[in-house]
Amino acid sequence: MMDYIACIILAFALLQLLVAWVNLLFQERLPARDVVPLPTLSLLIPARDEEMNIGRLLGDLTTINDRILEIIVCDDQSSDRTAELVEESAAHDSRIRLIRGDRLPDGWSGKNHTCHCLAKEATGDYLLFLDADVRVEEGVIDRSLQYMQRHRCDLMSIFPTQEMCTLGEKITVPNMQIILLTLLPLPLVRLLAFPSLSAANGQFMLFQRDTYRELEPHRQFRKSRAEDIEIARYLKQLRRRVSCLTGVNGIRCRMYHSLSEAVEGFSKNVTYFFGNSSEAAILYWLVTTLGFIIFLIAGRWEWLLFWIAATLLSRTAATLTAGMKTSDNLLFFLPQQLMLGAFILRSLINRRKKTFIWKGRNI
């Protein structure tokens, strides 16, 4: 019996290794920037208590030469200087416009309602939703539009390169990319129609306007804690073309600044990485963290060595694909796994209590 379980665990590790190296070797990239006519683009930023970030993002957007028709920021009832900073930027760039969110309607999460309101104000042919903590360099937006046109995508999403400064960030944030890049072959997101092969990141989501207006995806998933993933699956169910990229030079993000922020943030949607199944999330954690115990019980030392090698090579490939630091993700393997378990446990507790607090709201 133990041999059988050990065989399954080893096979899963080898499957992760295959997926990780497919993502590395066949990584999709944005095309080289070209001087070609591009459709108009509305850049839409939902913002709630983002005074630490919004000025830097608007500074990026006003200094690059990418063709942006308008930049609309929706202040979602911030309690800090977010709106004031947007207005200061708007005084120096006529493309920037501030709108203020109304009282949150029943049955909506704050970000989904804010994105829905932003889309109603947009006039561009394409709608790019950016989180306020994203940083963008020259050419990324134009090249993204070229990619959308070349592949006739309805939605294209990018997982930005994650900036991590503190130990707390280094043992938490990489889990998102490692799970993604060892379970999902990203090139197949665009190439195959199966909804299960879906991924998106709300930090950067670029839609065709006609697609967005027809489907109103943020309204469809108005209460979701992982609307980005659910929107991608929904579009693929409707046979719309979706693409997801990572490791793109020129776009980065610092998601969290502390261990506690990361735990709160990831616990609200960690199960969505596993089809919103708590059981699948727990099983994944047990297999990838404690799988070695089965090999020891079975006395399969050679299989244990293969499992360790496959695990480390998978993490190496995922790290390289996502543009992270390889040495950190190998050195902090055990703490990262323990923190993944903490995310899942916290998610289970929050689900039982029906309490997922983010930025002062129960989502």
mmCIF file of C-alpha atoms in Angstrom:
data_model
loop_
_atom_site.group_PDB
_atom_site.id
_atom_site.type_symbol
_atom_site.label_atom_id
_atom_site.label_comp_id
_atom_site.label_asym_id
_atom_site.label_seq_id
_atom_site.Cartn_x
_atom_site.Cartn_y
_atom_site.Cartn_z
ATOM 1 C CA MET A 1 0.000 0.000 0.000
ATOM 2 C CA MET A 2 2.784 2.408 0.938
ATOM 3 C CA ASP A 3 4.603 1.583 -2.288
ATOM 4 C CA TYR A 4 1.463 2.480 -4.230
ATOM 5 C CA ILE A 5 1.087 5.843 -2.445
ATOM 6 C CA ALA A 6 4.798 6.564 -2.854
ATOM 7 C CA CYS A 7 4.501 5.871 -6.585
ATOM 8 C CA ILE A 8 1.612 8.347 -6.901
ATOM 9 C CA ILE A 9 3.520 11.036 -4.984
ATOM 10 C CA LEU A 10 6.607 10.554 -7.167
ATOM 11 C CA ALA A 11 4.492 10.633 -10.337
ATOM 12 C CA PHE A 12 2.908 13.902 -9.220
ATOM 13 C CA ALA A 13 6.349 15.434 -8.587
ATOM 14 C CA LEU A 14 7.484 14.348 -12.058
ATOM 15 C CA LEU A 15 4.331 15.846 -13.578
ATOM 16 C CA GLN A 16 5.071 19.149 -11.816
ATOM 17 C CA LEU A 17 8.616 18.967 -13.157
ATOM 18 C CA LEU A 18 7.304 18.484 -16.705
ATOM 19 C CA VAL A 19 4.864 21.405 -16.407
ATOM 20 C CA ALA A 20 7.489 23.708 -14.902
ATOM 21 C CA TRP A 21 9.976 23.039 -17.668
ATOM 22 C CA VAL A 22 7.329 23.386 -20.383
ATOM 23 C CA ASN A 23 6.580 26.837 -18.977
ATOM 24 C CA LEU A 24 10.260 27.735 -19.002
ATOM 25 C CA LEU A 25 11.160 26.347 -22.425
ATOM 26 C CA PHE A 26 8.002 27.477 -24.237
ATOM 27 C CA GLN A 27 7.449 30.740 -22.379
ATOM 28 C CA GLU A 28 5.323 33.183 -24.328
ATOM 29 C CA ARG A 29 6.707 36.690 -24.682
ATOM 30 C CA LEU A 30 5.403 40.029 -25.854
ATOM 31 C CA PRO A 31 6.382 40.966 -29.419
ATOM 32 C CA ALA A 32 9.075 43.534 -30.101
ATOM 33 C CA ARG A 33 7.701 47.057 -30.102
ATOM 34 C CA ASP A 34 6.803 48.225 -33.586
ATOM 35 C CA VAL A 35 5.692 51.532 -35.045
ATOM 36 C CA VAL A 36 2.252 50.398 -36.192
ATOM 37 C CA PRO A 37 -1.229 51.885 -35.773
ATOM 38 C CA LEU A 38 -2.713 50.734 -32.484
ATOM 39 C CA PRO A 39 -6.280 50.844 -31.169
ATOM 40 C CA THR A 40 -7.101 53.288 -28.396
ATOM 41 C CA LEU A 41 -6.593 52.170 -24.826
ATOM 42 C CA SER A 42 -8.252 53.209 -21.577
ATOM 43 C CA LEU A 43 -6.130 52.527 -18.516
ATOM 44 C CA LEU A 44 -8.286 51.870 -15.455
ATOM 45 C CA ILE A 45 -7.034 51.846 -11.848
ATOM 46 C CA PRO A 46 -9.181 50.814 -8.871
ATOM 47 C CA ALA A 47 -7.757 52.404 -5.731
ATOM 48 C CA ARG A 48 -8.607 52.122 -2.040
ATOM 49 C CA ASP A 49 -6.134 53.518 0.490
ATOM 50 C CA GLU A 50 -3.290 53.530 -2.031
ATOM 51 C CA GLU A 51 -1.432 56.715 -1.129
ATOM 52 C CA MET A 52 1.802 54.710 -0.859
ATOM 53 C CA ASN A 53 1.502 53.447 -4.441
ATOM 54 C CA ILE A 54 -0.731 55.581 -6.649
ATOM 55 C CA GLY A 55 1.742 58.423 -7.140
ATOM 56 C CA ARG A 56 4.476 56.057 -8.326
ATOM 57 C CA LEU A 57 2.189 54.307 -10.816
ATOM 58 C CA LEU A 58 0.837 57.568 -12.234
ATOM 59 C CA GLY A 59 4.408 58.818 -12.463
ATOM 60 C CA ASP A 60 5.300 55.778 -14.563
ATOM 61 C CA LEU A 61 2.290 56.208 -16.827
ATOM 62 C CA THR A 62 2.886 59.904 -17.486
ATOM 63 C CA THR A 63 6.568 59.508 -18.365
ATOM 64 C CA ILE A 64 6.376 56.531 -20.754
ATOM 65 C CA ASN A 65 5.494 57.074 -24.418
ATOM 66 C CA ASP A 66 3.034 54.197 -24.737
ATOM 67 C CA ARG A 67 -0.154 55.203 -26.506
ATOM 68 C CA ILE A 68 -2.693 55.651 -23.697
ATOM 69 C CA LEU A 69 -5.891 57.511 -24.512
ATOM 70 C CA GLU A 70 -6.991 58.082 -20.918
ATOM 71 C CA ILE A 71 -6.099 57.132 -17.360
ATOM 72 C CA ILE A 72 -9.104 56.833 -15.050
ATOM 73 C CA VAL A 73 -8.711 56.230 -11.332
ATOM 74 C CA CYS A 74 -11.681 55.303 -9.178
ATOM 75 C CA ASP A 75 -11.193 56.163 -5.521
ATOM 76 C CA ASP A 76 -13.062 53.503 -3.578
ATOM 77 C CA GLN A 77 -13.880 55.504 -0.445
ATOM 78 C CA SER A 78 -10.257 55.803 0.653
ATOM 79 C CA SER A 79 -9.490 57.067 4.138
ATOM 80 C CA ASP A 80 -6.058 58.418 3.136
ATOM 81 C CA ARG A 81 -4.702 60.885 0.532
ATOM 82 C CA THR A 82 -5.289 58.670 -2.511
ATOM 83 C CA ALA A 83 -7.797 61.009 -4.181
ATOM 84 C CA GLU A 84 -5.710 64.101 -3.429
ATOM 85 C CA LEU A 85 -2.629 62.574 -5.045
ATOM 86 C CA VAL A 86 -4.612 61.612 -8.159
ATOM 87 C CA GLU A 87 -5.926 65.158 -8.476
ATOM 88 C CA GLU A 88 -2.396 66.522 -8.193
ATOM 89 C CA SER A 89 -1.278 64.253 -11.044
ATOM 90 C CA ALA A 90 -4.349 65.174 -13.103
ATOM 91 C CA ALA A 91 -3.344 68.848 -12.885
ATOM 92 C CA HIS A 92 -0.193 67.980 -14.879
ATOM 93 C CA ASP A 93 -1.614 65.448 -17.361
ATOM 94 C CA SER A 94 -5.011 65.931 -18.999
ATOM 95 C CA ARG A 95 -5.380 62.187 -19.630
ATOM 96 C CA ILE A 96 -5.781 61.516 -15.902
ATOM 97 C CA ARG A 97 -9.269 61.649 -14.448
ATOM 98 C CA LEU A 98 -10.525 60.857 -10.958
ATOM 99 C CA ILE A 99 -13.938 59.390 -10.280
ATOM 100 C CA ARG A 100 -15.229 58.630 -6.809
ATOM 101 C CA GLY A 101 -16.915 55.390 -5.885
ATOM 102 C CA ASP A 102 -20.372 55.480 -4.355
ATOM 103 C CA ARG A 103 -21.530 53.466 -1.377
ATOM 104 C CA LEU A 104 -20.836 49.804 -2.027
ATOM 105 C CA PRO A 105 -24.055 48.082 -3.177
ATOM 106 C CA ASP A 106 -25.188 44.901 -1.473
ATOM 107 C CA GLY A 107 -23.818 41.745 -3.022
ATOM 108 C CA TRP A 108 -20.661 43.339 -4.452
ATOM 109 C CA SER A 109 -17.034 43.243 -3.383
ATOM 110 C CA GLY A 110 -15.307 46.603 -3.406
ATOM 111 C CA LYS A 111 -12.767 45.984 -6.160
ATOM 112 C CA ASN A 112 -15.260 44.328 -8.510
ATOM 113 C CA HIS A 113 -17.703 47.202 -8.149
ATOM 114 C CA THR A 114 -14.914 49.737 -8.689
ATOM 115 C CA CYS A 115 -13.732 47.974 -11.866
ATOM 116 C CA HIS A 116 -17.317 47.820 -13.142
ATOM 117 C CA CYS A 117 -17.700 51.581 -12.585
ATOM 118 C CA LEU A 118 -14.385 52.285 -14.310
ATOM 119 C CA ALA A 119 -15.395 50.298 -17.382
ATOM 120 C CA LYS A 120 -18.581 52.326 -17.735
ATOM 121 C CA GLU A 121 -16.492 55.510 -17.925
ATOM 122 C CA ALA A 122 -13.945 54.184 -20.448
ATOM 123 C CA THR A 123 -13.980 55.162 -24.127
ATOM 124 C CA GLY A 124 -11.007 53.237 -25.517
ATOM 125 C CA ASP A 125 -11.117 50.215 -27.825
ATOM 126 C CA TYR A 126 -9.252 48.220 -25.159
ATOM 127 C CA LEU A 127 -9.554 48.346 -21.383
ATOM 128 C CA LEU A 128 -6.496 47.738 -19.217
ATOM 129 C CA PHE A 129 -7.117 47.238 -15.496
ATOM 130 C CA LEU A 130 -4.012 47.857 -13.396
ATOM 131 C CA ASP A 131 -3.633 47.562 -9.630
ATOM 132 C CA ALA A 132 -2.177 50.634 -7.973
ATOM 133 C CA ASP A 133 0.877 48.763 -6.682
ATOM 134 C CA VAL A 134 2.052 47.813 -10.182
ATOM 135 C CA ARG A 135 5.029 49.544 -11.830
ATOM 136 C CA VAL A 136 5.178 49.798 -15.621
ATOM 137 C CA GLU A 137 8.117 50.607 -17.876
ATOM 138 C CA GLU A 138 8.340 51.908 -21.419
ATOM 139 C CA GLY A 139 6.796 49.762 -24.157
ATOM 140 C CA VAL A 140 4.944 47.154 -22.095
ATOM 141 C CA ILE A 141 1.480 48.552 -22.831
ATOM 142 C CA ASP A 142 2.055 49.044 -26.571
ATOM 143 C CA ARG A 143 3.566 45.562 -26.880
ATOM 144 C CA SER A 144 0.610 44.102 -24.965
ATOM 145 C CA LEU A 145 -1.771 45.673 -27.469
ATOM 146 C CA GLN A 146 0.283 44.244 -30.325
ATOM 147 C CA TYR A 147 0.089 40.813 -28.674
ATOM 148 C CA MET A 148 -3.695 41.122 -28.281
ATOM 149 C CA GLN A 149 -4.129 41.992 -31.932
ATOM 150 C CA ARG A 150 -1.717 39.356 -33.204
ATOM 151 C CA HIS A 151 -3.438 36.544 -31.286
ATOM 152 C CA ARG A 152 -6.980 37.990 -31.421
ATOM 153 C CA CYS A 153 -7.379 37.685 -27.659
ATOM 154 C CA ASP A 154 -10.443 38.788 -25.737
ATOM 155 C CA LEU A 155 -8.458 38.879 -22.501
ATOM 156 C CA MET A 156 -4.731 38.932 -21.853
ATOM 157 C CA SER A 157 -3.347 38.938 -18.320
ATOM 158 C CA ILE A 158 0.182 39.265 -16.987
ATOM 159 C CA PHE A 159 1.594 38.082 -13.671
ATOM 160 C CA PRO A 160 4.085 40.881 -12.923
ATOM 161 C CA THR A 161 7.537 40.129 -11.585
ATOM 162 C CA GLN A 162 7.180 40.250 -7.814
ATOM 163 C CA GLU A 163 9.431 42.543 -5.788
ATOM 164 C CA MET A 164 10.277 41.106 -2.377
ATOM 165 C CA CYS A 165 12.370 43.016 0.137
ATOM 166 C CA THR A 166 11.664 41.518 3.555
ATOM 167 C CA LEU A 167 12.060 37.944 4.784
ATOM 168 C CA GLY A 168 8.290 37.805 5.328
ATOM 169 C CA GLU A 169 7.696 38.512 1.641
ATOM 170 C CA LYS A 170 10.309 36.014 0.472
ATOM 171 C CA ILE A 171 8.710 33.132 2.387
ATOM 172 C CA THR A 172 5.153 33.928 1.249
ATOM 173 C CA VAL A 173 4.836 35.662 -2.124
ATOM 174 C CA PRO A 174 6.669 33.064 -4.304
ATOM 175 C CA ASN A 175 4.045 30.432 -3.461
ATOM 176 C CA MET A 176 1.634 32.018 -5.949
ATOM 177 C CA GLN A 177 4.008 31.696 -8.893
ATOM 178 C CA ILE A 178 5.355 28.277 -7.914
ATOM 179 C CA ILE A 179 1.849 26.785 -7.668
ATOM 180 C CA LEU A 180 0.839 28.357 -10.975
ATOM 181 C CA LEU A 181 3.943 27.356 -12.915
ATOM 182 C CA THR A 182 4.139 23.764 -11.652
ATOM 183 C CA LEU A 183 0.452 22.960 -12.179
ATOM 184 C CA LEU A 184 -0.584 24.898 -15.291
ATOM 185 C CA PRO A 185 1.203 24.948 -18.677
ATOM 186 C CA LEU A 186 0.650 28.628 -19.491
ATOM 187 C CA PRO A 187 1.097 28.318 -23.293
ATOM 188 C CA LEU A 188 -1.943 26.017 -23.338
ATOM 189 C CA VAL A 189 -4.156 28.697 -21.767
ATOM 190 C CA ARG A 190 -4.315 30.397 -25.165
ATOM 191 C CA LEU A 191 -3.942 27.358 -27.390
ATOM 192 C CA LEU A 192 -6.592 25.048 -25.889
ATOM 193 C CA ALA A 193 -10.245 25.782 -25.154
ATOM 194 C CA PHE A 194 -10.601 23.821 -21.913
ATOM 195 C CA PRO A 195 -11.858 26.149 -19.117
ATOM 196 C CA SER A 196 -9.752 24.198 -16.618
ATOM 197 C CA LEU A 197 -6.686 25.570 -18.415
ATOM 198 C CA SER A 198 -7.311 29.129 -17.271
ATOM 199 C CA ALA A 199 -5.382 31.734 -15.345
ATOM 200 C CA ALA A 200 -5.417 35.493 -14.894
ATOM 201 C CA ASN A 201 -4.075 38.073 -12.484
ATOM 202 C CA GLY A 202 -6.136 41.103 -11.510
ATOM 203 C CA GLN A 203 -2.960 43.174 -11.259
ATOM 204 C CA PHE A 204 -2.895 43.374 -15.090
ATOM 205 C CA MET A 205 -5.957 42.458 -17.145
ATOM 206 C CA LEU A 206 -6.382 43.719 -20.713
ATOM 207 C CA PHE A 207 -9.790 43.277 -22.383
ATOM 208 C CA GLN A 208 -11.275 44.041 -25.737
ATOM 209 C CA ARG A 209 -13.873 46.675 -24.914
ATOM 210 C CA ASP A 210 -16.617 45.003 -26.953
ATOM 211 C CA THR A 211 -16.035 41.731 -25.122
ATOM 212 C CA TYR A 212 -16.108 43.460 -21.760
ATOM 213 C CA ARG A 213 -19.237 45.475 -22.534
ATOM 214 C CA GLU A 214 -21.056 42.402 -23.815
ATOM 215 C CA LEU A 215 -20.211 40.118 -20.885
ATOM 216 C CA GLU A 216 -19.706 42.578 -17.986
ATOM 217 C CA PRO A 217 -17.410 40.090 -16.234
ATOM 218 C CA HIS A 218 -16.976 42.042 -13.007
ATOM 219 C CA ARG A 219 -20.765 42.128 -12.665
ATOM 220 C CA GLN A 220 -20.934 38.394 -13.333
ATOM 221 C CA PHE A 221 -18.548 37.747 -10.435
ATOM 222 C CA ARG A 222 -19.462 40.737 -8.337
ATOM 223 C CA LYS A 223 -18.892 39.010 -4.972
ATOM 224 C CA SER A 224 -15.939 36.820 -5.910
ATOM 225 C CA ARG A 225 -12.689 36.969 -3.924
ATOM 226 C CA ALA A 226 -10.814 35.670 -6.994
ATOM 227 C CA GLU A 227 -12.652 37.368 -9.821
ATOM 228 C CA ASP A 228 -9.592 37.286 -12.090
ATOM 229 C CA ILE A 229 -9.461 33.474 -12.170
ATOM 230 C CA GLU A 230 -13.233 33.123 -12.448
ATOM 231 C CA ILE A 231 -13.416 35.661 -15.281
ATOM 232 C CA ALA A 232 -10.753 33.784 -17.259
ATOM 233 C CA ARG A 233 -12.621 30.494 -16.854
ATOM 234 C CA TYR A 234 -15.924 32.145 -17.751
ATOM 235 C CA LEU A 235 -14.530 33.591 -20.982
ATOM 236 C CA LYS A 236 -13.098 30.233 -21.994
ATOM 237 C CA GLN A 237 -16.427 28.550 -21.311
ATOM 238 C CA LEU A 238 -17.869 30.992 -23.850
ATOM 239 C CA ARG A 239 -15.140 30.060 -26.344
ATOM 240 C CA ARG A 240 -13.412 33.422 -26.031
ATOM 241 C CA ARG A 241 -9.647 33.541 -26.386
ATOM 242 C CA VAL A 242 -7.662 34.075 -23.187
ATOM 243 C CA SER A 243 -3.921 34.331 -22.691
ATOM 244 C CA CYS A 244 -1.759 34.553 -19.585
ATOM 245 C CA LEU A 245 1.919 35.505 -19.403
ATOM 246 C CA THR A 246 4.543 35.872 -16.705
ATOM 247 C CA GLY A 247 8.184 36.893 -16.510
ATOM 248 C CA VAL A 248 7.577 39.948 -18.723
ATOM 249 C CA ASN A 249 10.384 42.488 -18.481
ATOM 250 C CA GLY A 250 9.203 45.963 -17.581
ATOM 251 C CA ILE A 251 6.276 45.183 -15.305
ATOM 252 C CA ARG A 252 6.665 44.489 -11.610
ATOM 253 C CA CYS A 253 4.715 44.673 -8.393
ATOM 254 C CA ARG A 254 5.314 44.647 -4.669
ATOM 255 C CA MET A 255 2.150 42.978 -3.405
ATOM 256 C CA TYR A 256 2.753 42.997 0.332
ATOM 257 C CA HIS A 257 5.152 44.650 2.745
ATOM 258 C CA SER A 258 4.957 42.279 5.699
ATOM 259 C CA LEU A 259 4.255 38.709 6.735
ATOM 260 C CA SER A 260 0.871 39.576 8.238
ATOM 261 C CA GLU A 261 -0.269 41.378 5.063
ATOM 262 C CA ALA A 262 0.714 38.388 2.955
ATOM 263 C CA VAL A 263 -1.139 35.915 5.160
ATOM 264 C CA GLU A 264 -4.294 38.058 5.075
ATOM 265 C CA GLY A 265 -4.007 38.585 1.334
ATOM 266 C CA PHE A 266 -3.342 35.022 0.223
ATOM 267 C CA SER A 267 -5.783 33.430 2.651
ATOM 268 C CA LYS A 268 -8.713 35.123 0.916
ATOM 269 C CA ASN A 269 -8.134 33.326 -2.382
ATOM 270 C CA VAL A 270 -5.582 30.520 -1.970
ATOM 271 C CA THR A 271 -8.175 27.782 -2.541
ATOM 272 C CA TYR A 272 -9.030 29.286 -5.947
ATOM 273 C CA PHE A 273 -5.601 28.102 -7.145
ATOM 274 C CA PHE A 274 -7.072 24.610 -6.709
ATOM 275 C CA GLY A 275 -10.513 25.069 -8.255
ATOM 276 C CA ASN A 276 -11.821 26.644 -5.023
ATOM 277 C CA SER A 277 -11.535 23.240 -3.360
ATOM 278 C CA SER A 278 -10.253 23.251 0.206
ATOM 279 C CA GLU A 279 -9.743 19.497 -0.019
ATOM 280 C CA ALA A 280 -7.546 19.836 -3.115
ATOM 281 C CA ALA A 281 -5.525 22.613 -1.466
ATOM 282 C CA ILE A 282 -4.944 20.501 1.658
ATOM 283 C CA LEU A 283 -3.997 17.434 -0.394
ATOM 284 C CA TYR A 284 -1.546 19.475 -2.479
ATOM 285 C CA TRP A 285 0.092 20.823 0.679
ATOM 286 C CA LEU A 286 0.363 17.387 2.270
ATOM 287 C CA VAL A 287 1.872 15.801 -0.833
ATOM 288 C CA THR A 288 4.360 18.586 -1.592
ATOM 289 C CA THR A 289 5.382 19.176 2.029
ATOM 290 C CA LEU A 290 5.170 15.828 3.818
ATOM 291 C CA GLY A 291 5.438 13.434 0.899
ATOM 292 C CA PHE A 292 8.935 12.441 1.958
ATOM 293 C CA ILE A 293 7.474 10.618 4.991
ATOM 294 C CA ILE A 294 5.798 8.050 2.736
ATOM 295 C CA PHE A 295 9.097 7.241 1.035
ATOM 296 C CA LEU A 296 10.772 6.784 4.425
ATOM 297 C CA ILE A 297 8.012 4.467 5.655
ATOM 298 C CA ALA A 298 8.148 2.461 2.439
ATOM 299 C CA GLY A 299 11.926 2.288 2.597
ATOM 300 C CA ARG A 300 12.150 3.693 -0.923
ATOM 301 C CA TRP A 301 15.313 5.756 -0.534
ATOM 302 C CA GLU A 302 16.014 5.932 -4.251
ATOM 303 C CA TRP A 303 12.494 7.237 -4.896
ATOM 304 C CA LEU A 304 13.004 9.821 -2.164
ATOM 305 C CA LEU A 305 16.113 11.107 -3.939
ATOM 306 C CA PHE A 306 14.189 11.331 -7.224
ATOM 307 C CA TRP A 307 11.366 13.191 -5.428
ATOM 308 C CA ILE A 308 13.775 15.696 -3.891
ATOM 309 C CA ALA A 309 15.538 16.247 -7.216
ATOM 310 C CA ALA A 310 12.246 16.685 -9.095
ATOM 311 C CA THR A 311 10.945 19.127 -6.474
ATOM 312 C CA LEU A 312 14.078 21.289 -6.544
ATOM 313 C CA LEU A 313 14.266 21.281 -10.345
ATOM 314 C CA SER A 314 10.569 22.221 -10.564
ATOM 315 C CA ARG A 315 11.106 25.177 -8.236
ATOM 316 C CA THR A 316 14.173 26.215 -10.204
ATOM 317 C CA ALA A 317 12.283 26.233 -13.508
ATOM 318 C CA ALA A 318 9.283 28.082 -12.027
ATOM 319 C CA THR A 319 11.588 30.630 -10.427
ATOM 320 C CA LEU A 320 13.421 31.315 -13.689
ATOM 321 C CA THR A 321 10.162 31.622 -15.631
ATOM 322 C CA ALA A 322 8.733 34.132 -13.157
ATOM 323 C CA GLY A 323 11.918 36.189 -12.936
ATOM 324 C CA MET A 324 12.468 35.484 -9.247
ATOM 325 C CA LYS A 325 15.726 34.772 -7.413
ATOM 326 C CA THR A 326 16.546 31.068 -7.614
ATOM 327 C CA SER A 327 18.730 30.922 -4.513
ATOM 328 C CA ASP A 328 15.965 32.410 -2.345
ATOM 329 C CA ASN A 329 13.344 29.928 -3.489
ATOM 330 C CA LEU A 330 15.638 26.973 -2.877
ATOM 331 C CA LEU A 331 16.907 28.266 0.465
ATOM 332 C CA PHE A 332 13.412 29.099 1.714
ATOM 333 C CA PHE A 333 11.684 25.983 0.413
ATOM 334 C CA LEU A 334 10.605 24.745 3.856
ATOM 335 C CA PRO A 335 9.439 28.134 5.232
ATOM 336 C CA GLN A 336 7.480 28.737 2.012
ATOM 337 C CA GLN A 337 5.747 25.389 2.341
ATOM 338 C CA LEU A 338 4.914 26.079 5.979
ATOM 339 C CA MET A 339 3.475 29.465 5.053
ATOM 340 C CA LEU A 340 1.366 27.877 2.303
ATOM 341 C CA GLY A 341 -0.080 25.645 4.997
ATOM 342 C CA ALA A 342 -0.759 28.763 7.086
ATOM 343 C CA PHE A 343 -2.622 30.363 4.159
ATOM 344 C CA ILE A 344 -4.799 27.299 3.735
ATOM 345 C CA LEU A 345 -5.495 26.980 7.462
ATOM 346 C CA ARG A 346 -6.387 30.660 7.731
ATOM 347 C CA SER A 347 -8.640 30.338 4.692
ATOM 348 C CA LEU A 348 -10.494 27.413 6.290
ATOM 349 C CA ILE A 349 -10.974 29.373 9.527
ATOM 350 C CA ASN A 350 -12.194 32.441 7.643
ATOM 351 C CA ARG A 351 -14.577 30.353 5.548
ATOM 352 C CA ARG A 352 -16.021 28.754 8.670
ATOM 353 C CA LYS A 353 -16.512 32.165 10.290
ATOM 354 C CA LYS A 354 -17.611 33.696 6.950
ATOM 355 C CA THR A 355 -15.096 36.456 7.559
ATOM 356 C CA PHE A 356 -12.547 37.514 4.943
ATOM 357 C CA ILE A 357 -11.322 40.966 5.884
ATOM 358 C CA TRP A 358 -9.390 43.029 3.332
ATOM 359 C CA LYS A 359 -8.790 46.785 3.551
ATOM 360 C CA GLY A 360 -11.380 47.189 6.264
ATOM 361 C CA ARG A 361 -14.168 45.254 4.538
ATOM 362 C CA ASN A 362 -15.530 41.765 4.913
ATOM 363 C CA ILE A 363 -15.281 40.410 1.386
#
